[in-house]
mmCIF file of C-alpha atoms in Angstrom:
data_model
loop_
_atom_site.group_PDB
_atom_site.id
_atom_site.type_symbol
_atom_site.label_atom_id
_atom_site.label_comp_id
_atom_site.label_asym_id
_atom_site.label_seq_id
_atom_site.Cartn_x
_atom_site.Cartn_y
_atom_site.Cartn_z
ATOM 1 C CA UNK A 1 44.977 -21.951 10.980
ATOM 2 C CA UNK A 2 44.030 -22.377 14.579
ATOM 3 C CA UNK A 3 39.920 -23.388 14.972
ATOM 4 C CA UNK A 4 39.543 -20.237 17.275
ATOM 5 C CA UNK A 5 40.953 -18.172 14.775
ATOM 6 C CA UNK A 6 38.971 -19.489 12.072
ATOM 7 C CA UNK A 7 35.570 -19.262 14.047
ATOM 8 C CA UNK A 8 36.344 -15.644 15.050
ATOM 9 C CA UNK A 9 37.215 -15.097 11.204
ATOM 10 C CA UNK A 10 33.923 -17.022 10.201
ATOM 11 C CA UNK A 11 32.382 -14.368 12.924
ATOM 12 C CA UNK A 12 33.670 -11.133 11.385
ATOM 13 C CA UNK A 13 32.929 -11.909 8.022
ATOM 14 C CA UNK A 14 29.003 -12.617 8.904
ATOM 15 C CA UNK A 15 28.636 -9.962 10.487
ATOM 16 C CA UNK A 16 30.438 -7.663 8.227
ATOM 17 C CA UNK A 17 28.578 -9.100 5.170
ATOM 18 C CA UNK A 18 25.091 -8.401 7.024
ATOM 19 C CA UNK A 19 25.877 -5.575 8.283
ATOM 20 C CA UNK A 20 26.672 -4.711 4.896
ATOM 21 C CA UNK A 21 23.685 -5.856 3.154
ATOM 22 C CA UNK A 22 21.402 -4.080 5.613
ATOM 23 C CA UNK A 23 23.149 -0.942 5.106
ATOM 24 C CA UNK A 24 22.539 -1.543 1.591
ATOM 25 C CA UNK A 25 18.844 -2.136 1.474
ATOM 26 C CA UNK A 26 18.090 0.641 3.977
ATOM 27 C CA UNK A 27 19.831 2.969 1.645
ATOM 28 C CA UNK A 28 18.178 1.843 -1.318
ATOM 29 C CA UNK A 29 14.916 2.232 1.152
ATOM 30 C CA UNK A 30 14.982 5.605 2.197
ATOM 31 C CA UNK A 31 17.798 7.790 0.845
ATOM 32 C CA UNK A 32 18.836 6.824 -3.058
ATOM 33 C CA UNK A 33 18.621 3.816 -5.196
ATOM 34 C CA UNK A 34 20.181 3.609 -8.804
ATOM 35 C CA UNK A 35 18.515 2.305 -11.729
ATOM 36 C CA UNK A 36 19.191 1.327 -15.235
ATOM 37 C CA UNK A 37 16.495 2.473 -17.711
ATOM 38 C CA UNK A 38 15.817 -0.128 -20.744
ATOM 39 C CA UNK A 39 13.470 -0.204 -23.003
ATOM 40 C CA UNK A 40 12.717 3.076 -25.329
ATOM 41 C CA UNK A 41 9.498 4.446 -23.311
ATOM 42 C CA UNK A 42 11.855 7.226 -22.334
ATOM 43 C CA UNK A 43 13.573 7.691 -25.591
ATOM 44 C CA UNK A 44 14.659 10.888 -26.079
ATOM 45 C CA UNK A 45 15.803 11.236 -22.573
ATOM 46 C CA UNK A 46 16.933 8.133 -21.406
ATOM 47 C CA UNK A 47 18.854 5.438 -23.234
ATOM 48 C CA UNK A 48 18.779 6.468 -26.437
ATOM 49 C CA UNK A 49 20.662 3.677 -28.155
ATOM 50 C CA UNK A 50 18.889 0.853 -26.453
ATOM 51 C CA UNK A 51 16.872 0.071 -28.891
ATOM 52 C CA UNK A 52 20.198 -0.507 -31.474
ATOM 53 C CA UNK A 53 23.182 -1.165 -29.505
ATOM 54 C CA UNK A 54 21.488 -1.791 -26.205
ATOM 55 C CA UNK A 55 23.190 0.647 -24.420
ATOM 56 C CA UNK A 56 21.680 1.899 -21.138
ATOM 57 C CA UNK A 57 21.316 5.122 -19.091
ATOM 58 C CA UNK A 58 21.731 4.454 -15.461
ATOM 59 C CA UNK A 59 19.940 7.320 -13.353
ATOM 60 C CA UNK A 60 19.941 8.247 -9.294
ATOM 61 C CA UNK A 61 16.611 8.417 -8.006
ATOM 62 C CA UNK A 62 15.969 10.189 -4.534
ATOM 63 C CA UNK A 63 13.882 8.315 -2.194
ATOM 64 C CA UNK A 64 13.271 10.563 0.508
ATOM 65 C CA UNK A 65 9.663 12.355 0.038
ATOM 66 C CA UNK A 66 9.690 11.917 -3.540
ATOM 67 C CA UNK A 67 6.086 13.655 -4.084
ATOM 68 C CA UNK A 68 6.880 16.763 -2.471
ATOM 69 C CA UNK A 69 6.879 19.718 -4.343
ATOM 70 C CA UNK A 70 6.685 17.413 -7.396
ATOM 71 C CA UNK A 71 6.180 19.444 -10.559
ATOM 72 C CA UNK A 72 5.143 18.625 -14.048
ATOM 73 C CA UNK A 73 8.301 17.406 -15.959
ATOM 74 C CA UNK A 74 9.956 15.712 -13.287
ATOM 75 C CA UNK A 75 10.885 11.939 -13.757
ATOM 76 C CA UNK A 76 9.487 9.327 -11.156
ATOM 77 C CA UNK A 77 9.200 5.697 -10.603
ATOM 78 C CA UNK A 78 6.972 3.567 -8.927
ATOM 79 C CA UNK A 79 6.257 -0.163 -8.698
ATOM 80 C CA UNK A 80 4.053 -0.802 -11.858
ATOM 81 C CA UNK A 81 0.679 -1.189 -11.636
ATOM 82 C CA UNK A 82 0.293 -4.475 -13.706
ATOM 83 C CA UNK A 83 3.017 -5.757 -12.080
ATOM 84 C CA UNK A 84 4.285 -4.357 -8.851
ATOM 85 C CA UNK A 85 7.440 -6.209 -8.882
ATOM 86 C CA UNK A 86 8.121 -4.328 -11.886
ATOM 87 C CA UNK A 87 9.615 -0.406 -11.269
ATOM 88 C CA UNK A 88 8.214 1.305 -13.889
ATOM 89 C CA UNK A 89 10.160 5.271 -14.798
ATOM 90 C CA UNK A 90 7.919 7.864 -16.385
ATOM 91 C CA UNK A 91 7.599 11.164 -16.485
ATOM 92 C CA UNK A 92 5.047 13.468 -14.767
ATOM 93 C CA UNK A 93 2.450 14.779 -17.433
ATOM 94 C CA UNK A 94 -0.591 16.111 -14.958
ATOM 95 C CA UNK A 95 -0.607 17.124 -11.538
ATOM 96 C CA UNK A 96 -4.226 16.638 -9.265
ATOM 97 C CA UNK A 97 -6.656 19.067 -10.595
ATOM 98 C CA UNK A 98 -4.455 19.335 -13.777
ATOM 99 C CA UNK A 99 -7.136 18.451 -17.388
ATOM 100 C CA UNK A 100 -4.797 16.287 -19.229
ATOM 101 C CA UNK A 101 -5.646 16.272 -23.483
ATOM 102 C CA UNK A 102 -4.734 13.019 -24.252
ATOM 103 C CA UNK A 103 -2.566 12.361 -27.552
ATOM 104 C CA UNK A 104 -4.202 10.942 -30.418
ATOM 105 C CA UNK A 105 -0.897 9.729 -31.373
ATOM 106 C CA UNK A 106 -0.852 7.534 -28.740
ATOM 107 C CA UNK A 107 -4.073 5.886 -29.211
ATOM 108 C CA UNK A 108 -2.366 4.346 -32.888
ATOM 109 C CA UNK A 109 0.243 2.474 -31.039
ATOM 110 C CA UNK A 110 -2.408 0.415 -28.408
ATOM 111 C CA UNK A 111 -3.449 -2.925 -28.966
ATOM 112 C CA UNK A 112 -7.727 -2.335 -30.070
ATOM 113 C CA UNK A 113 -8.865 -3.713 -26.430
ATOM 114 C CA UNK A 114 -6.756 -0.870 -25.300
ATOM 115 C CA UNK A 115 -7.913 1.834 -27.480
ATOM 116 C CA UNK A 116 -11.537 1.169 -26.360
ATOM 117 C CA UNK A 117 -10.677 1.538 -22.910
ATOM 118 C CA UNK A 118 -8.270 4.563 -23.987
ATOM 119 C CA UNK A 119 -11.268 5.449 -25.984
ATOM 120 C CA UNK A 120 -13.776 6.152 -22.443
ATOM 121 C CA UNK A 121 -11.409 8.787 -21.514
ATOM 122 C CA UNK A 122 -12.832 10.620 -24.343
ATOM 123 C CA UNK A 123 -10.049 12.787 -25.034
ATOM 124 C CA UNK A 124 -9.205 14.186 -21.880
ATOM 125 C CA UNK A 125 -8.730 13.448 -18.170
ATOM 126 C CA UNK A 126 -9.582 15.565 -14.977
ATOM 127 C CA UNK A 127 -6.178 14.069 -12.828
ATOM 128 C CA UNK A 128 -7.962 13.273 -9.123
ATOM 129 C CA UNK A 129 -6.811 14.205 -6.125
ATOM 130 C CA UNK A 130 -3.611 12.754 -5.159
ATOM 131 C CA UNK A 131 -2.991 11.352 -8.215
ATOM 132 C CA UNK A 132 -0.571 11.372 -11.076
ATOM 133 C CA UNK A 133 -0.933 11.434 -14.610
ATOM 134 C CA UNK A 134 2.336 9.917 -16.243
ATOM 135 C CA UNK A 135 3.811 8.907 -19.579
ATOM 136 C CA UNK A 136 6.766 7.798 -21.319
ATOM 137 C CA UNK A 137 8.454 10.181 -24.060
ATOM 138 C CA UNK A 138 8.266 7.674 -26.859
ATOM 139 C CA UNK A 139 4.905 8.041 -28.479
ATOM 140 C CA UNK A 140 4.485 4.077 -28.648
ATOM 141 C CA UNK A 141 5.861 1.381 -27.100
ATOM 142 C CA UNK A 142 5.320 3.158 -23.518
ATOM 143 C CA UNK A 143 3.297 1.385 -20.952
ATOM 144 C CA UNK A 144 1.853 4.349 -19.036
ATOM 145 C CA UNK A 145 -1.414 6.350 -18.006
ATOM 146 C CA UNK A 146 -2.940 5.883 -21.214
ATOM 147 C CA UNK A 147 -2.974 2.306 -20.520
ATOM 148 C CA UNK A 148 -4.195 2.100 -16.748
ATOM 149 C CA UNK A 149 -5.102 6.093 -16.352
ATOM 150 C CA UNK A 150 -4.135 8.138 -13.584
ATOM 151 C CA UNK A 151 -1.757 6.844 -10.462
ATOM 152 C CA UNK A 152 -1.902 7.459 -6.651
ATOM 153 C CA UNK A 153 0.566 9.741 -5.416
ATOM 154 C CA UNK A 154 1.520 7.077 -2.944
ATOM 155 C CA UNK A 155 2.307 4.361 -5.257
ATOM 156 C CA UNK A 156 5.922 6.383 -5.978
ATOM 157 C CA UNK A 157 8.941 5.819 -4.663
ATOM 158 C CA UNK A 158 11.566 7.475 -6.639
ATOM 159 C CA UNK A 159 12.361 10.668 -8.033
ATOM 160 C CA UNK A 160 15.127 11.040 -10.585
ATOM 161 C CA UNK A 161 18.197 13.371 -9.932
ATOM 162 C CA UNK A 162 20.358 12.829 -12.717
ATOM 163 C CA UNK A 163 22.748 10.426 -14.843
ATOM 164 C CA UNK A 164 25.001 8.152 -13.213
ATOM 165 C CA UNK A 165 26.224 6.415 -16.101
ATOM 166 C CA UNK A 166 27.895 6.859 -19.068
ATOM 167 C CA UNK A 167 30.334 8.927 -17.358
ATOM 168 C CA UNK A 168 30.982 11.245 -19.477
ATOM 169 C CA UNK A 169 26.938 12.056 -19.024
ATOM 170 C CA UNK A 170 27.705 12.425 -14.988
ATOM 171 C CA UNK A 171 25.594 14.225 -13.235
ATOM 172 C CA UNK A 172 23.672 15.691 -16.320
ATOM 173 C CA UNK A 173 19.703 15.635 -16.432
ATOM 174 C CA UNK A 174 18.891 15.031 -20.085
ATOM 175 C CA UNK A 175 14.375 14.800 -19.470
ATOM 176 C CA UNK A 176 14.671 18.639 -18.367
ATOM 177 C CA UNK A 177 15.433 19.952 -22.164
ATOM 178 C CA UNK A 178 12.620 17.863 -23.469
ATOM 179 C CA UNK A 179 8.749 19.104 -23.512
ATOM 180 C CA UNK A 180 6.117 16.114 -23.985
ATOM 181 C CA UNK A 181 3.871 16.964 -26.894
ATOM 182 C CA UNK A 182 0.874 16.138 -24.471
ATOM 183 C CA UNK A 183 -0.933 19.416 -23.309
ATOM 184 C CA UNK A 184 -2.324 19.969 -20.055
ATOM 185 C CA UNK A 185 -4.488 22.660 -18.948
ATOM 186 C CA UNK A 186 -3.424 23.351 -15.671
ATOM 187 C CA UNK A 187 -5.813 23.111 -12.392
ATOM 188 C CA UNK A 188 -5.877 23.270 -8.428
ATOM 189 C CA UNK A 189 -6.191 20.178 -6.960
ATOM 190 C CA UNK A 190 -9.045 20.366 -4.453
ATOM 191 C CA UNK A 191 -9.965 17.240 -2.074
ATOM 192 C CA UNK A 192 -13.352 15.864 -2.447
ATOM 193 C CA UNK A 193 -15.533 16.432 0.462
ATOM 194 C CA UNK A 194 -15.947 12.631 1.200
ATOM 195 C CA UNK A 195 -12.174 11.988 1.210
ATOM 196 C CA UNK A 196 -11.630 15.080 3.588
ATOM 197 C CA UNK A 197 -9.212 13.112 6.973
ATOM 198 C CA UNK B 1 34.838 -27.906 36.892
ATOM 199 C CA UNK B 2 36.459 -30.083 34.469
ATOM 200 C CA UNK B 3 39.681 -29.321 32.470
ATOM 201 C CA UNK B 4 37.926 -29.313 29.408
ATOM 202 C CA UNK B 5 35.128 -27.758 30.225
ATOM 203 C CA UNK B 6 37.075 -25.034 31.391
ATOM 204 C CA UNK B 7 39.103 -24.694 28.260
ATOM 205 C CA UNK B 8 35.686 -24.568 26.032
ATOM 206 C CA UNK B 9 34.553 -21.776 28.159
ATOM 207 C CA UNK B 10 38.040 -19.957 27.987
ATOM 208 C CA UNK B 11 38.027 -20.318 24.121
ATOM 209 C CA UNK B 12 34.094 -18.814 23.910
ATOM 210 C CA UNK B 13 35.000 -16.074 26.702
ATOM 211 C CA UNK B 14 37.652 -15.111 23.599
ATOM 212 C CA UNK B 15 36.035 -15.488 20.625
ATOM 213 C CA UNK B 16 32.915 -13.609 21.994
ATOM 214 C CA UNK B 17 35.683 -10.418 23.635
ATOM 215 C CA UNK B 18 35.697 -7.151 21.892
ATOM 216 C CA UNK B 19 38.548 -5.608 21.369
ATOM 217 C CA UNK B 20 40.947 -3.809 24.344
ATOM 218 C CA UNK B 21 38.985 -0.668 25.182
ATOM 219 C CA UNK B 22 41.211 1.454 24.335
ATOM 220 C CA UNK B 23 38.710 4.914 23.889
ATOM 221 C CA UNK B 24 36.859 3.774 26.918
ATOM 222 C CA UNK B 25 39.505 3.993 29.494
ATOM 223 C CA UNK B 26 41.504 7.270 27.759
ATOM 224 C CA UNK B 27 37.889 9.222 26.446
ATOM 225 C CA UNK B 28 35.239 7.757 28.433
ATOM 226 C CA UNK B 29 32.660 10.155 27.282
ATOM 227 C CA UNK B 30 33.458 9.882 23.843
ATOM 228 C CA UNK B 31 32.922 6.293 24.282
ATOM 229 C CA UNK B 32 29.648 7.023 25.815
ATOM 230 C CA UNK B 33 28.557 9.232 22.865
ATOM 231 C CA UNK B 34 29.850 7.018 20.560
ATOM 232 C CA UNK B 35 27.574 4.202 21.985
ATOM 233 C CA UNK B 36 24.654 5.780 22.142
ATOM 234 C CA UNK B 37 25.543 6.691 18.101
ATOM 235 C CA UNK B 38 25.731 3.164 17.486
ATOM 236 C CA UNK B 39 22.790 1.851 19.507
ATOM 237 C CA UNK B 40 20.482 4.274 17.394
ATOM 238 C CA UNK B 41 22.283 3.620 13.704
ATOM 239 C CA UNK B 42 21.155 -0.261 14.491
ATOM 240 C CA UNK B 43 17.894 0.621 16.114
ATOM 241 C CA UNK B 44 17.176 2.698 12.791
ATOM 242 C CA UNK B 45 18.895 0.034 10.308
ATOM 243 C CA UNK B 46 17.098 -2.812 12.147
ATOM 244 C CA UNK B 47 13.817 -1.225 12.669
ATOM 245 C CA UNK B 48 13.411 -0.639 9.013
ATOM 246 C CA UNK B 49 14.591 -3.557 7.760
ATOM 247 C CA UNK B 50 12.073 -5.485 9.925
ATOM 248 C CA UNK B 51 9.039 -3.598 9.917
ATOM 249 C CA UNK B 52 9.431 -3.101 5.861
ATOM 250 C CA UNK B 53 10.239 -7.092 5.228
ATOM 251 C CA UNK B 54 9.444 -8.896 8.327
ATOM 252 C CA UNK B 55 6.522 -7.401 10.429
ATOM 253 C CA UNK B 56 5.609 -4.288 12.311
ATOM 254 C CA UNK B 57 2.966 -4.089 15.047
ATOM 255 C CA UNK B 58 1.186 -0.636 15.457
ATOM 256 C CA UNK B 59 -2.081 0.863 16.704
ATOM 257 C CA UNK B 60 -5.489 1.291 14.973
ATOM 258 C CA UNK B 61 -8.649 3.644 14.395
ATOM 259 C CA UNK B 62 -11.561 4.480 12.439
ATOM 260 C CA UNK B 63 -15.068 2.548 12.132
ATOM 261 C CA UNK B 64 -14.405 0.959 9.013
ATOM 262 C CA UNK B 65 -13.541 -2.653 10.127
ATOM 263 C CA UNK B 66 -15.930 -2.499 13.058
ATOM 264 C CA UNK B 67 -16.943 -6.414 13.537
ATOM 265 C CA UNK B 68 -13.436 -7.766 13.253
ATOM 266 C CA UNK B 69 -11.386 -4.488 14.401
ATOM 267 C CA UNK B 70 -12.769 -1.883 16.955
ATOM 268 C CA UNK B 71 -12.692 1.919 16.325
ATOM 269 C CA UNK B 72 -10.125 2.727 18.512
ATOM 270 C CA UNK B 73 -7.157 0.684 20.937
ATOM 271 C CA UNK B 74 -6.864 -2.314 19.073
ATOM 272 C CA UNK B 75 -3.271 -2.948 17.999
ATOM 273 C CA UNK B 76 -2.626 -5.157 14.744
ATOM 274 C CA UNK B 77 0.320 -7.003 14.316
ATOM 275 C CA UNK B 78 0.703 -7.359 10.391
ATOM 276 C CA UNK B 79 3.252 -9.480 8.317
ATOM 277 C CA UNK B 80 4.833 -7.889 5.727
ATOM 278 C CA UNK B 81 5.801 -11.206 3.903
ATOM 279 C CA UNK B 82 2.803 -10.389 2.022
ATOM 280 C CA UNK B 83 3.690 -6.966 0.381
ATOM 281 C CA UNK B 84 2.660 -6.440 -3.512
ATOM 282 C CA UNK B 85 -0.127 -8.999 -2.779
ATOM 283 C CA UNK B 86 2.615 -11.863 -2.712
ATOM 284 C CA UNK B 87 0.450 -15.046 -1.417
ATOM 285 C CA UNK B 88 -2.471 -13.394 -1.088
ATOM 286 C CA UNK B 89 -6.360 -14.895 -0.583
ATOM 287 C CA UNK B 90 -9.232 -13.432 -0.924
ATOM 288 C CA UNK B 91 -10.601 -13.011 2.619
ATOM 289 C CA UNK B 92 -7.664 -11.535 3.986
ATOM 290 C CA UNK B 93 -6.943 -8.087 5.738
ATOM 291 C CA UNK B 94 -4.744 -6.200 3.987
ATOM 292 C CA UNK B 95 -3.005 -3.192 4.858
ATOM 293 C CA UNK B 96 -2.497 -0.545 2.397
ATOM 294 C CA UNK B 97 -0.971 3.249 1.227
ATOM 295 C CA UNK B 98 -3.791 5.029 1.222
ATOM 296 C CA UNK B 99 -5.067 6.268 -2.598
ATOM 297 C CA UNK B 100 -5.500 9.823 -1.619
ATOM 298 C CA UNK B 101 -3.645 10.481 1.686
ATOM 299 C CA UNK B 102 -0.866 7.772 1.388
ATOM 300 C CA UNK B 103 1.798 10.365 0.782
ATOM 301 C CA UNK B 104 1.309 12.261 3.624
ATOM 302 C CA UNK B 105 1.220 9.035 5.470
ATOM 303 C CA UNK B 106 -1.850 7.195 5.921
ATOM 304 C CA UNK B 107 -2.440 3.430 5.985
ATOM 305 C CA UNK B 108 -4.895 1.944 5.829
ATOM 306 C CA UNK B 109 -6.512 -1.625 6.473
ATOM 307 C CA UNK B 110 -9.054 -3.767 4.738
ATOM 308 C CA UNK B 111 -10.319 -7.014 3.876
ATOM 309 C CA UNK B 112 -9.633 -8.245 0.322
ATOM 310 C CA UNK B 113 -12.767 -9.208 -1.335
ATOM 311 C CA UNK B 114 -11.467 -9.537 -5.396
ATOM 312 C CA UNK B 115 -7.684 -10.199 -6.649
ATOM 313 C CA UNK B 116 -6.927 -9.559 -10.300
ATOM 314 C CA UNK B 117 -9.408 -11.565 -12.726
ATOM 315 C CA UNK B 118 -12.119 -11.941 -10.468
ATOM 316 C CA UNK B 119 -15.414 -10.598 -10.898
ATOM 317 C CA UNK B 120 -16.659 -8.342 -7.789
ATOM 318 C CA UNK B 121 -19.942 -6.614 -7.132
ATOM 319 C CA UNK B 122 -19.491 -3.106 -7.853
ATOM 320 C CA UNK B 123 -21.919 -1.136 -5.138
ATOM 321 C CA UNK B 124 -22.919 -2.096 -1.690
ATOM 322 C CA UNK B 125 -24.745 -5.408 -1.816
ATOM 323 C CA UNK B 126 -28.860 -3.996 -2.397
ATOM 324 C CA UNK B 127 -27.230 -0.912 -3.139
ATOM 325 C CA UNK B 128 -28.047 -0.328 -7.022
ATOM 326 C CA UNK B 129 -28.401 -2.260 -10.004
ATOM 327 C CA UNK B 130 -25.301 -4.949 -8.977
ATOM 328 C CA UNK B 131 -22.960 -4.373 -11.818
ATOM 329 C CA UNK B 132 -19.979 -7.264 -11.423
ATOM 330 C CA UNK B 133 -16.772 -5.797 -12.621
ATOM 331 C CA UNK B 134 -13.289 -7.473 -13.016
ATOM 332 C CA UNK B 135 -10.717 -6.496 -11.440
ATOM 333 C CA UNK B 136 -7.975 -5.076 -13.928
ATOM 334 C CA UNK B 137 -4.248 -7.152 -13.872
ATOM 335 C CA UNK B 138 -2.080 -6.273 -10.882
ATOM 336 C CA UNK B 139 -4.879 -4.512 -8.846
ATOM 337 C CA UNK B 140 -6.958 -5.546 -6.332
ATOM 338 C CA UNK B 141 -10.649 -5.199 -4.581
ATOM 339 C CA UNK B 142 -10.680 -4.133 -1.028
ATOM 340 C CA UNK B 143 -13.498 -3.229 1.213
ATOM 341 C CA UNK B 144 -14.571 -2.790 4.495
ATOM 342 C CA UNK B 145 -16.211 -4.987 7.249
ATOM 343 C CA UNK B 146 -18.612 -1.987 8.133
ATOM 344 C CA UNK B 147 -19.844 -1.362 4.745
ATOM 345 C CA UNK B 148 -22.114 1.975 5.548
ATOM 346 C CA UNK B 149 -19.196 3.741 6.979
ATOM 347 C CA UNK B 150 -15.933 2.378 4.756
ATOM 348 C CA UNK B 151 -14.268 4.613 2.323
ATOM 349 C CA UNK B 152 -13.154 1.850 0.275
ATOM 350 C CA UNK B 153 -12.751 0.579 -3.596
ATOM 351 C CA UNK B 154 -16.631 0.931 -3.795
ATOM 352 C CA UNK B 155 -15.312 4.571 -3.826
ATOM 353 C CA UNK B 156 -12.088 4.663 -5.364
ATOM 354 C CA UNK B 157 -12.151 1.551 -6.991
ATOM 355 C CA UNK B 158 -9.433 -1.176 -7.795
ATOM 356 C CA UNK B 159 -6.177 0.084 -6.044
ATOM 357 C CA UNK B 160 -2.471 -1.156 -7.403
ATOM 358 C CA UNK B 161 -1.258 -4.291 -5.482
ATOM 359 C CA UNK B 162 2.367 -2.411 -5.002
ATOM 360 C CA UNK B 163 0.364 0.227 -2.365
ATOM 361 C CA UNK B 164 -0.510 -3.807 -0.479
ATOM 362 C CA UNK B 165 2.280 -3.626 1.882
ATOM 363 C CA UNK B 166 1.115 -6.401 4.079
ATOM 364 C CA UNK B 167 -1.190 -8.904 6.403
ATOM 365 C CA UNK B 168 -3.162 -8.654 9.057
ATOM 366 C CA UNK B 169 -2.048 -11.713 10.838
ATOM 367 C CA UNK B 170 -3.180 -11.143 14.780
ATOM 368 C CA UNK B 171 -4.667 -8.612 16.992
ATOM 369 C CA UNK B 172 -4.657 -7.409 20.454
ATOM 370 C CA UNK B 173 -5.407 -4.722 23.057
ATOM 371 C CA UNK B 174 -1.843 -2.457 24.052
ATOM 372 C CA UNK B 175 0.886 -4.893 25.182
ATOM 373 C CA UNK B 176 -0.519 -8.049 23.866
ATOM 374 C CA UNK B 177 -3.617 -8.568 26.118
ATOM 375 C CA UNK B 178 -6.706 -10.603 24.655
ATOM 376 C CA UNK B 179 -4.167 -11.853 21.521
ATOM 377 C CA UNK B 180 -6.245 -13.475 18.906
ATOM 378 C CA UNK B 181 -4.683 -14.578 15.583
ATOM 379 C CA UNK B 182 -7.245 -13.828 12.464
ATOM 380 C CA UNK B 183 -8.302 -16.810 10.756
ATOM 381 C CA UNK B 184 -9.353 -15.974 7.024
ATOM 382 C CA UNK B 185 -12.773 -16.462 7.405
ATOM 383 C CA UNK B 186 -13.959 -17.070 4.061
ATOM 384 C CA UNK B 187 -15.502 -20.566 3.593
ATOM 385 C CA UNK B 188 -16.076 -23.505 0.908
ATOM 386 C CA UNK B 189 -19.334 -23.163 -0.835
ATOM 387 C CA UNK B 190 -21.800 -25.292 0.663
ATOM 388 C CA UNK B 191 -23.314 -28.456 -0.278
ATOM 389 C CA UNK B 192 -26.339 -28.407 1.925
ATOM 390 C CA UNK B 193 -28.691 -27.798 -0.971
ATOM 391 C CA UNK B 194 -27.866 -30.551 -2.717
ATOM 392 C CA UNK B 195 -28.159 -32.504 0.405
ATOM 393 C CA UNK B 196 -31.853 -31.763 1.185
ATOM 394 C CA UNK B 197 -32.921 -32.731 -2.579
ATOM 395 C CA UNK B 198 -31.404 -35.542 -1.961
ATOM 396 C CA UNK B 199 -33.274 -36.473 1.008
ATOM 397 C CA UNK B 200 -36.687 -35.350 -0.350
ATOM 398 C CA UNK B 201 -36.195 -37.494 -3.762
#
């Protein structure tokens, strides 16, 4: 192979790979991202067999305006408030303005120091403006708003659209059949006066 | 020109020259449309990559950082290598997605006062009983420089590091006039008191 040809091939390969990687990052950040669900926190709906066989479900997330028209029961992804480099996938339980009646059973799965923090809620939480109350479906083994409180809507970077793997369940949204046992009194979101722009 | 130089010149020209312009010759208007579309696509693509993972340069407004950044007309250079709080130190100026209005596209600049595990003053200095609280895991405490006219962690509490998008490394007027690097103003605890004691003894 002549040196000219080698140089051109290298140049074209570098160009193509840089372009491909850029497009992939752009699409992951702004359009759609495919993530796998590990752990048992979303167990009845997503990755039900992860504890026994280690199989994971892969879901596609919408990254464009994820909090637009958000509803109770939607599945959202966000960088974990405890570890910002880890992505958490949880279910929206309460919108801003709602009163969430905390599930007593979830307290028993917590370590004692977390239980003391949980008790300061006094059994219920009025979700502040611009925030969401998120929980995993499984009552134990889920690090969610019961641990770190309501999370800002601006933290949320994706909303689940559907399953992509396993292939037999492609396109399904198994989380819509499950109803969370945490009770919510619906309210109206009112921006506090001191936060008006 | 020596023959060797011309050989390398020809080689580099051949190496850099594009394919024969078939579309440009046959359909010049289509060629123009394609060129504009391609340029816009590249601008969107690399603009996103640079402003999310590299640097961004934007105007600011608001009185909350007044001695450091003017209420209007100041432009800041933001390094996104510090996103998610990576490598930040207490005293840095950080940009964050607003916890209340961030989904409407509002970003803020405040000074980083506490990192996870640090103890910080909950209210303004001298305002209330002076309660110190510990910043939780994965969170940070941010306060504006203009204490009376700043809405910050004293009101909304610690915010997750996931909301931190970058660090302000320089400020300037429009088009880079009066360009100034931002320095971390935090100083080590002075040892002056001990020196004075030594002198008196």
